[in-house]
Short mmCIF file of C-alpha atoms and ligand atoms in Angstrom, two decimals:
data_model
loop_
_atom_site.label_atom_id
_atom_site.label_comp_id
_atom_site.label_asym_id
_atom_site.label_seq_id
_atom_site.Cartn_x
_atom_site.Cartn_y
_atom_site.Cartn_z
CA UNK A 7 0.00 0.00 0.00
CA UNK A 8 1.26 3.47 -0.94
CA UNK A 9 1.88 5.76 1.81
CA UNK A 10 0.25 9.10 1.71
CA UNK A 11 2.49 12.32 1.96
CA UNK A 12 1.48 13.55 5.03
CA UNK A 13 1.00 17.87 5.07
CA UNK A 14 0.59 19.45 8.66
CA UNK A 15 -2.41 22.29 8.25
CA UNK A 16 -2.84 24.13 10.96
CA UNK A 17 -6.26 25.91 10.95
CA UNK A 18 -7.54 22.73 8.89
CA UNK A 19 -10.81 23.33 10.57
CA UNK A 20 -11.48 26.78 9.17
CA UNK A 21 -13.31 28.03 5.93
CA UNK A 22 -10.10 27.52 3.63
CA UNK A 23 -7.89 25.38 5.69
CA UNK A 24 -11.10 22.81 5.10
CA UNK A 25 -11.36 23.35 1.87
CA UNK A 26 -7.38 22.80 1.26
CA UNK A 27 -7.06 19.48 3.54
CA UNK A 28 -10.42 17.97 0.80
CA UNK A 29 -7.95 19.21 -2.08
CA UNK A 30 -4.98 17.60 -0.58
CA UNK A 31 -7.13 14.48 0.16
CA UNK A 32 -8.12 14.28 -3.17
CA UNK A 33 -4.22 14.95 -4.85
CA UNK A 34 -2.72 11.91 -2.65
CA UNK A 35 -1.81 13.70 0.39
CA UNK A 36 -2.64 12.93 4.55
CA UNK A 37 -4.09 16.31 6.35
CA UNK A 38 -3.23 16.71 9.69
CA UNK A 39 -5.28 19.26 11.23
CA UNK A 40 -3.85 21.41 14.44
CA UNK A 41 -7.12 23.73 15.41
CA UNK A 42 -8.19 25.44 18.82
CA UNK A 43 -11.54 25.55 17.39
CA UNK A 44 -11.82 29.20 18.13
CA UNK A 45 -13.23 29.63 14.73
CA UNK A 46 -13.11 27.12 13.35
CA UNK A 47 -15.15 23.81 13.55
CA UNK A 48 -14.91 20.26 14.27
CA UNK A 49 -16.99 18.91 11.87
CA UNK A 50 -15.43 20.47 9.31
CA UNK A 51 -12.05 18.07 9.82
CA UNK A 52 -13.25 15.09 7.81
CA UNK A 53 -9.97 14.02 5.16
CA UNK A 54 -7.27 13.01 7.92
CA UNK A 55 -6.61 13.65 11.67
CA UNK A 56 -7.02 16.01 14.02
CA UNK A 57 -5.30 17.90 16.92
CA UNK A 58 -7.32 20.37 19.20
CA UNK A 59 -4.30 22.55 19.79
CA UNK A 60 -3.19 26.06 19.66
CA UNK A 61 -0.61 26.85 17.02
CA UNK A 62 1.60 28.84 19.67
CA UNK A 63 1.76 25.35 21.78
CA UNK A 64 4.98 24.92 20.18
CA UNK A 65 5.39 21.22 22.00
CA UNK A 66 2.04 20.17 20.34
CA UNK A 67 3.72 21.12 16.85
CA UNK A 68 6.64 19.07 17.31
CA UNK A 69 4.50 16.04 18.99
CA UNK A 70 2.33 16.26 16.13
CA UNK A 71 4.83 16.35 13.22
CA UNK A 72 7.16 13.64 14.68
CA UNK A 73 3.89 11.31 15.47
CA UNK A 74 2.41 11.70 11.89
CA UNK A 75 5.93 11.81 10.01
CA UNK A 76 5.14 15.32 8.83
CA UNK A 77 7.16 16.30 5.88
CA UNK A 78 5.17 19.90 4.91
CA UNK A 79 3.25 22.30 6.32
CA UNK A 80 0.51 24.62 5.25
CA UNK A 81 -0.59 27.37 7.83
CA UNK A 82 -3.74 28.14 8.21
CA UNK A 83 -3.96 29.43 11.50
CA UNK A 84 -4.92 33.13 12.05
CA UNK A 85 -7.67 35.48 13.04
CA UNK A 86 -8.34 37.42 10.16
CA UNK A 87 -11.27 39.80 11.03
CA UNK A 88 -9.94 43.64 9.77
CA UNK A 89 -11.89 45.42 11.77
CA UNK A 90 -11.40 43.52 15.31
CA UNK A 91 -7.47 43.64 14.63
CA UNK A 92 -7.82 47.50 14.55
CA UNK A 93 -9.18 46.83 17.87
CA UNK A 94 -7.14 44.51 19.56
CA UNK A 95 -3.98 44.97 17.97
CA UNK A 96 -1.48 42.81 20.48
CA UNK A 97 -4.11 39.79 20.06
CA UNK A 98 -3.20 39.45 16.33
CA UNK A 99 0.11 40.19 16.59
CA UNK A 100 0.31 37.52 19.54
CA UNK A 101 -1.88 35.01 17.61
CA UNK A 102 -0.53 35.58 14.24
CA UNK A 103 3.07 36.44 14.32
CA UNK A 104 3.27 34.47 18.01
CA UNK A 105 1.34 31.35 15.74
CA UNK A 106 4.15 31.73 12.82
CA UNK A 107 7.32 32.11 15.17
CA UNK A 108 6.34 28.97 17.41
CA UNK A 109 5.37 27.07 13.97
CA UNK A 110 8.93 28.50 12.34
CA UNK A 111 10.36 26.86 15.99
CA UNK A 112 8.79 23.68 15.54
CA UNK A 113 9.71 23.26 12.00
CA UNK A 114 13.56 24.17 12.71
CA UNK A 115 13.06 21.66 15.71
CA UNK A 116 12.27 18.76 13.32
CA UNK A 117 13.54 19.59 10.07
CA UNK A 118 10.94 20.18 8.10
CA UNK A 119 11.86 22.27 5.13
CA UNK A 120 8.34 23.27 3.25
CA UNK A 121 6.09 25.94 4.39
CA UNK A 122 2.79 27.20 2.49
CA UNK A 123 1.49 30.69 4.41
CA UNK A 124 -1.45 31.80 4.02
CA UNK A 125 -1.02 35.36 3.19
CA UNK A 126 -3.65 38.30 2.31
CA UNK A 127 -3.94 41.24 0.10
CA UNK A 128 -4.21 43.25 3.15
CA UNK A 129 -0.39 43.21 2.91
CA UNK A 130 -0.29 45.76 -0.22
CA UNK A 131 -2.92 48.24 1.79
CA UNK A 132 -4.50 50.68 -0.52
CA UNK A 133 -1.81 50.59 -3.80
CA UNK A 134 -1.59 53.44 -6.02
CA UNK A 135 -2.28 51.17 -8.80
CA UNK A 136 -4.86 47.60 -10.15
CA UNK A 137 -4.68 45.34 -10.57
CA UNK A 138 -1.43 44.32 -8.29
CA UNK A 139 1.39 42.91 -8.85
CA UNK A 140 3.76 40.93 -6.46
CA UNK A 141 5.98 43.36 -6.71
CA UNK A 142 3.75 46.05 -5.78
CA UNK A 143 4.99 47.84 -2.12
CA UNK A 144 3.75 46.19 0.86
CA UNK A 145 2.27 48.86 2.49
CA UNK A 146 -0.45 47.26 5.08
CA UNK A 147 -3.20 50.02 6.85
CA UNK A 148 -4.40 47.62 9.23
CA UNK A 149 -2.75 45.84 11.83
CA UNK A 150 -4.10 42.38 10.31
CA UNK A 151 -2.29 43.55 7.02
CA UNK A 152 0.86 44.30 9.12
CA UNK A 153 0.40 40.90 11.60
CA UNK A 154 0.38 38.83 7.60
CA UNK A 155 3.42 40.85 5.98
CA UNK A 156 5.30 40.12 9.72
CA UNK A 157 5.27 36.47 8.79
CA UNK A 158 5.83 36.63 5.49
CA UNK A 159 9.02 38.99 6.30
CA UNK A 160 10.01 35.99 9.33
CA UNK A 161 9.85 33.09 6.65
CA UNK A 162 11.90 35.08 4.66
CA UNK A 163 14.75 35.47 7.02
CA UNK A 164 14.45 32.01 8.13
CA UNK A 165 14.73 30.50 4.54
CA UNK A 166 17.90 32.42 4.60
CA UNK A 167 19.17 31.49 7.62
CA UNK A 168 17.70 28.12 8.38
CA UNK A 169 17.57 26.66 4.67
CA UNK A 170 13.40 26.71 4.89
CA UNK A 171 12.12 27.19 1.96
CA UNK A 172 8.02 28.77 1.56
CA UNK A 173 5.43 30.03 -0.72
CA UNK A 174 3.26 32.80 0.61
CA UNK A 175 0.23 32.93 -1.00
CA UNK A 176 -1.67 36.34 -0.95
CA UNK A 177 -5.26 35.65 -1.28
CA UNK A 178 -7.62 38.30 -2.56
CA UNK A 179 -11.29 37.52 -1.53
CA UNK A 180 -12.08 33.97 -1.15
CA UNK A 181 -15.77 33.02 -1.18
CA UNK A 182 -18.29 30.64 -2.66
CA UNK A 183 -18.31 26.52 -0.91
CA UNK A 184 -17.20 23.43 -1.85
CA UNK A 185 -19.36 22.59 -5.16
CA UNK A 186 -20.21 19.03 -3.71
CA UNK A 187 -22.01 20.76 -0.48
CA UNK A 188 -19.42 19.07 1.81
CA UNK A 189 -18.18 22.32 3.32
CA UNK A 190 -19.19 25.97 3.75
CA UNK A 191 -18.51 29.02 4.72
CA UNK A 192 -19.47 29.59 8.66
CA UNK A 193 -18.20 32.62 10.40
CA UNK A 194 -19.05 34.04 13.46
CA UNK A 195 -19.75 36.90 13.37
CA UNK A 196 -19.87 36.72 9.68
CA UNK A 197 -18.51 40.16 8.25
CA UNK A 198 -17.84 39.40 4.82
CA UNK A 199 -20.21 40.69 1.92
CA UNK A 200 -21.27 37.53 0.05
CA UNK A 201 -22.46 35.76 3.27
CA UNK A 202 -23.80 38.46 4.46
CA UNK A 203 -25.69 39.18 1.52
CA UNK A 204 -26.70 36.12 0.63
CA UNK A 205 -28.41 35.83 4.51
CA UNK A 206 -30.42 39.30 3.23
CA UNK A 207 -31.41 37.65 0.33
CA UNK A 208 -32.86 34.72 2.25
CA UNK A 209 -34.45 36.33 4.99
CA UNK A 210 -32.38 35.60 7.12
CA UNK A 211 -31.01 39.22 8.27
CA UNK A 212 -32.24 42.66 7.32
CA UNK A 213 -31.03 45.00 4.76
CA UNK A 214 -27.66 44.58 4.04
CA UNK A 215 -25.31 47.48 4.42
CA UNK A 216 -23.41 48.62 1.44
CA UNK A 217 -20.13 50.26 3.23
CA UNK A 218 -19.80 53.47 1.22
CA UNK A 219 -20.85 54.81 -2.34
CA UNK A 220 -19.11 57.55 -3.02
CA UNK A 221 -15.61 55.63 -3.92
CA UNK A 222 -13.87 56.35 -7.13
CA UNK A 223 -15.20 52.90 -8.57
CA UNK A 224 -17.97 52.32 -11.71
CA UNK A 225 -21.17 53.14 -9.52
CA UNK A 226 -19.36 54.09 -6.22
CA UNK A 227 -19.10 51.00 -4.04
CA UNK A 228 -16.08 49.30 -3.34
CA UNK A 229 -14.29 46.64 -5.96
CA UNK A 230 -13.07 43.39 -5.16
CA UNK A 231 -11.40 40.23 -6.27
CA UNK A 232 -13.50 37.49 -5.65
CA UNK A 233 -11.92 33.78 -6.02
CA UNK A 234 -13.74 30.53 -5.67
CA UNK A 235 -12.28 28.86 -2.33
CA UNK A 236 -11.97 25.47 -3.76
CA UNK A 237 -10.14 27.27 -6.71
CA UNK A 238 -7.91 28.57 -3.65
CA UNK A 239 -7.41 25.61 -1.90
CA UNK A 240 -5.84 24.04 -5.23
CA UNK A 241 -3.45 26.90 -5.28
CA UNK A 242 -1.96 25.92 -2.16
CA UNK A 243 -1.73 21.92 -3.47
CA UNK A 244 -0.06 23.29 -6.45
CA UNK A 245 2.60 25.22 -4.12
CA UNK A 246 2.65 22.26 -2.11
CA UNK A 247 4.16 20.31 -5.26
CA UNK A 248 6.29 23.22 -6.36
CA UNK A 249 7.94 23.65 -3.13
CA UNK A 250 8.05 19.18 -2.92
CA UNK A 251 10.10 19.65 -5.95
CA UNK A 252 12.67 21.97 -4.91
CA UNK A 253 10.78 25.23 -6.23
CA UNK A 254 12.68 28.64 -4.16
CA UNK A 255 10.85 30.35 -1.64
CA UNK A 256 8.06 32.75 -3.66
CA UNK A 257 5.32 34.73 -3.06
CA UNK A 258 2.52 35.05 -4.78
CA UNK A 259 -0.73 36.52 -5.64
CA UNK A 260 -4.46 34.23 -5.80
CA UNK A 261 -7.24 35.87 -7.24
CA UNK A 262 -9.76 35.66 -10.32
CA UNK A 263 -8.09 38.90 -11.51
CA UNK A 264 -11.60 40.49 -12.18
CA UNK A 265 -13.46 42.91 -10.23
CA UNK A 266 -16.36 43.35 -8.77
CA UNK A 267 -18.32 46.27 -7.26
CA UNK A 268 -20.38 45.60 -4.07
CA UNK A 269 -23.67 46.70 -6.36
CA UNK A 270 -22.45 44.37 -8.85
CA UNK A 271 -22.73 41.17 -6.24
CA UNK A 272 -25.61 42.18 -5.28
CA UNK A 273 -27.41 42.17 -8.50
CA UNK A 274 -25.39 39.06 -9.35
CA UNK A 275 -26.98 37.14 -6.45
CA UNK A 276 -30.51 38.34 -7.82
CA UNK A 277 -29.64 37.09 -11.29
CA UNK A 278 -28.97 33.67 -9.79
CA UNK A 279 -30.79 32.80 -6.97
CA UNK A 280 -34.00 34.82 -8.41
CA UNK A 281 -34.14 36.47 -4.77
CA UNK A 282 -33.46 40.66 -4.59
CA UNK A 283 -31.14 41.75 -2.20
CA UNK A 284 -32.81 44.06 0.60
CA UNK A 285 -29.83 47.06 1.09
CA UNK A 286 -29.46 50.62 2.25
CA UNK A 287 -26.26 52.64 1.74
CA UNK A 288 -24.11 53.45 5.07
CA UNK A 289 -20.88 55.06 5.44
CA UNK A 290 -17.79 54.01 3.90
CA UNK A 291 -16.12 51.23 6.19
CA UNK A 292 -12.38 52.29 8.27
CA UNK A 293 -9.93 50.66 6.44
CA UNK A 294 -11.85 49.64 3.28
CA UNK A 295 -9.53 50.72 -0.06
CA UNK A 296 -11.39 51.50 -2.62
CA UNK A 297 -10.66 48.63 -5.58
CA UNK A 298 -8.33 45.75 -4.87
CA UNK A 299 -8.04 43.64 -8.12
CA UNK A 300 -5.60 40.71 -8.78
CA UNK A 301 -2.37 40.45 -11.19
CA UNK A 302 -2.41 36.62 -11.26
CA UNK A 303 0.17 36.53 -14.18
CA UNK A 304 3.08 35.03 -12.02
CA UNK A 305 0.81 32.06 -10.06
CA UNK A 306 -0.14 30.74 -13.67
CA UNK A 307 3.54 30.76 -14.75
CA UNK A 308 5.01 29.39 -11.46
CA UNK A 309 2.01 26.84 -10.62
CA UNK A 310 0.29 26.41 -13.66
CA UNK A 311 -2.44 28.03 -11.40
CA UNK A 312 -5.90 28.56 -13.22
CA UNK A 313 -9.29 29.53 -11.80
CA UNK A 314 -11.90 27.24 -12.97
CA UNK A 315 -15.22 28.02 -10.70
CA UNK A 316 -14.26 31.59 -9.79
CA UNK A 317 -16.69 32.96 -12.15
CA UNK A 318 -19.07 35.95 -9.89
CA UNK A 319 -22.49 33.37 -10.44
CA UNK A 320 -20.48 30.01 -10.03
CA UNK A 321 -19.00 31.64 -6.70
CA UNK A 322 -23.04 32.51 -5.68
CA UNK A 323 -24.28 29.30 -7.28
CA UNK A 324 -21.97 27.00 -4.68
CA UNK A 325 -22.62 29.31 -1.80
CA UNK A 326 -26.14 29.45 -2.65
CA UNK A 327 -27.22 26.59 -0.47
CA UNK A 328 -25.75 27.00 2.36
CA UNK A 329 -27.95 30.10 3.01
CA UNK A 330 -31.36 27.93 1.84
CA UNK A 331 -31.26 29.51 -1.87
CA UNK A 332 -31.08 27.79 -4.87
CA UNK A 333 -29.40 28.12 -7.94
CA UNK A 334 -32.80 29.66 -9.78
CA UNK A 335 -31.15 29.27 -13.07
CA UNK A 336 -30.86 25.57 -13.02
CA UNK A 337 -34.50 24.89 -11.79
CA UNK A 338 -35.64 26.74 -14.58
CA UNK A 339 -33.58 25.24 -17.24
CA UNK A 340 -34.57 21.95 -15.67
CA UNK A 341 -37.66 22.67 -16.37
CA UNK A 342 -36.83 23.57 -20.22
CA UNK A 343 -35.40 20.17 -20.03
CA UNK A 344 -38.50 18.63 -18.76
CA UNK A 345 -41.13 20.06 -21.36
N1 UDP B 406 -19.17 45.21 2.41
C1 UDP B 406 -20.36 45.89 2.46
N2 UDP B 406 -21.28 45.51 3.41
C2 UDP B 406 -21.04 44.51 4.29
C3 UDP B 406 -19.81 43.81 4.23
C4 UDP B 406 -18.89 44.19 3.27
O1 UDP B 406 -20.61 46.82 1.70
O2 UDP B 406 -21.91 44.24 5.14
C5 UDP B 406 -18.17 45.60 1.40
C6 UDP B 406 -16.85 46.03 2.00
O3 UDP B 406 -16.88 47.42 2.25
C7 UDP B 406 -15.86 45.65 0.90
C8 UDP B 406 -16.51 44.45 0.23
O4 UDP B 406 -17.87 44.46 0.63
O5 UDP B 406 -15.78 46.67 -0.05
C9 UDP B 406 -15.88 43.15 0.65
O6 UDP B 406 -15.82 43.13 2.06
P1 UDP B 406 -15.44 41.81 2.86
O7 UDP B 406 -15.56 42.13 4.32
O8 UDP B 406 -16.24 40.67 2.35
O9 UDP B 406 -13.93 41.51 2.46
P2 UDP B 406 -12.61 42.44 2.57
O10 UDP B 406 -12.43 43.02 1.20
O11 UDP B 406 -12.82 43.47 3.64
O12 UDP B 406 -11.54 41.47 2.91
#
């Protein structure tokens, strides 16, 4: 029997780090999932083991990865609200740099060699230019930006001076679910505009709240990159390979490399699920740059890296029913089928 390659993902039980231990499940590799749970859930940790532990429990990293026979890692690990790091700065700079420094220990510890980061877009802040290139100044406005771009900056001094070698991966907005309904997307509080909008559309909250429309944009809402999460979590098995096969430490951008305006996903979600999207403008949101769009040029050429469900209404479509809306679109042309 053929052993499989066993990855360490820490955060394994979280909206991505699910969604990238089913992808590594699929492509031949064991997940072995280090959560606390604080976000993350249990039942979400169904393609390989898992170990309730915090990430800066640097003893629990090492027991895990000599008990398992770790050979890579994928971290996962972080809080990644915007809004509460601008609140509680030293708690995401303990749980996010602490988290990367005790996993960088642990790895030196045991000699593992092969680290995929979860990075963000928050790292570039508000660029003077779209869509963004990697080599676009890292300029973070938000102490979640600056807690990402801290790790990113560790792993780099460590692959000099400790021969580790990473890929950090700098995700613009992931969304949608897994297309075969095994996972979703469950946060507490939920903050991000898809979920929330698709609960509006389903009666499930009131109005949505569109943060600002008087931003330099097509019809004055805020632009963003939207990429499918299982589209995502095959990025990071495609890093996973390239760093397996001696690929140098990179970093790189994820996104669809298309943009979207908030009014734009809202009428989207109409167009698909049939259901209108109850809103009323606010005020702009602290922190929230105007456009961030993706230059995804250097993922395809290193990785081979292509988007195939990242598509605005294939993102909806997934997510759809997980809020208790359907695809509208496919009943009807069901029906078409049917007559
Ligand atoms: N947004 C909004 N209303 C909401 C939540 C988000 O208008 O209730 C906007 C937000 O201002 C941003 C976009 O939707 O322009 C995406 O926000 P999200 O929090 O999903 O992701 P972020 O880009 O902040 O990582």
């Amino acid at each position: 029997m053929t052993r499989l390659f066993p990855i360490l993902v820490t955060g394994g039980a979280g909206f991505i780090g699910s969604h990238a231990c089913k992808a590594l499940s699929l492509a031949g590799y064991l997940p072995v999932t280090v959560d606390n749970l604080s976000t993350g859930h249990a039942d979400a940790v169904k393609w390989g083991p898992f170990v309730n532990a915090d990430v800066r429990d640097q003893s629990a990293l090492g027991e895990t990865i000599r008990e398992h026979g770790i050979k890579a890692v994928m971290h996962f690990a972080a809080s990644a609200y915007v809004g509460e790091s601008v609140d509680r700065p030293v708690f995401y700079y303990d749980n996010n740099a602490g988290g990367m420094i005790s996993l960088i220990n642990a790895c030196v510890g045991t000699g593992i060699e092969q680290i995929v980061l979860s990075s963000s877009c928050a790292t570039y802040g508000t660029p003077a230019d779209c869509p963004i290139r990697e080599n676009t100044p890292q300029a973070p406005i938000n102490p979640y930006g600056r807690s990402k771009l801290m790790c990113e900056e560790m792993l780099r001094d460590c692959s000099a001076a400790h021969g580790l070698r990473f890929a950090a991966l700098r995700y613009f907005n992931a969304a949608g679910a897994d297309p075969e309904g095994e996972l979703c997307e469950r946060h507490d509080p939920e903050t991000h505009l898809l979920p929330l909008a698709l609960q509006a559309a389903s009666g499930q909250r009131g109005p949505l709240q569109v943060f600002g429309t008087d931003y330099p944009t097509r019809d004055g809402s805020c632009e963003r990159d939207y990429i499918h999460v299982s589209d995502l979590a095959r990025g990071h098995v495609l890093a996973a390979g390239y760093l397996a096969a001696g690929g140098p430490s990179t970093a790189l951008n994820l996104g669809s490399g298309t943009g979207h305006t908030v009014f734009e996903v809202l009428a989207a979600i109409q167009r698909v699920t049939g259901a209108p999207v109850p809103h009323k403008q606010a005020r702009r949101r602290p922190g929230d740059p105007p456009s961030l769009t993706a230059d995804a040029t250097l993922a395809s050429e290193t990785l081979g890296f292509r988007t195939e469900r990242s598509g605005l209404e294939q993102i909806i479509s997934d997510a759809a029913p997980s809020f208790g809306l359907a695809d509208a679109r496919k009943a009807r042309d069901g029906r078409h089928a049917a007559e």
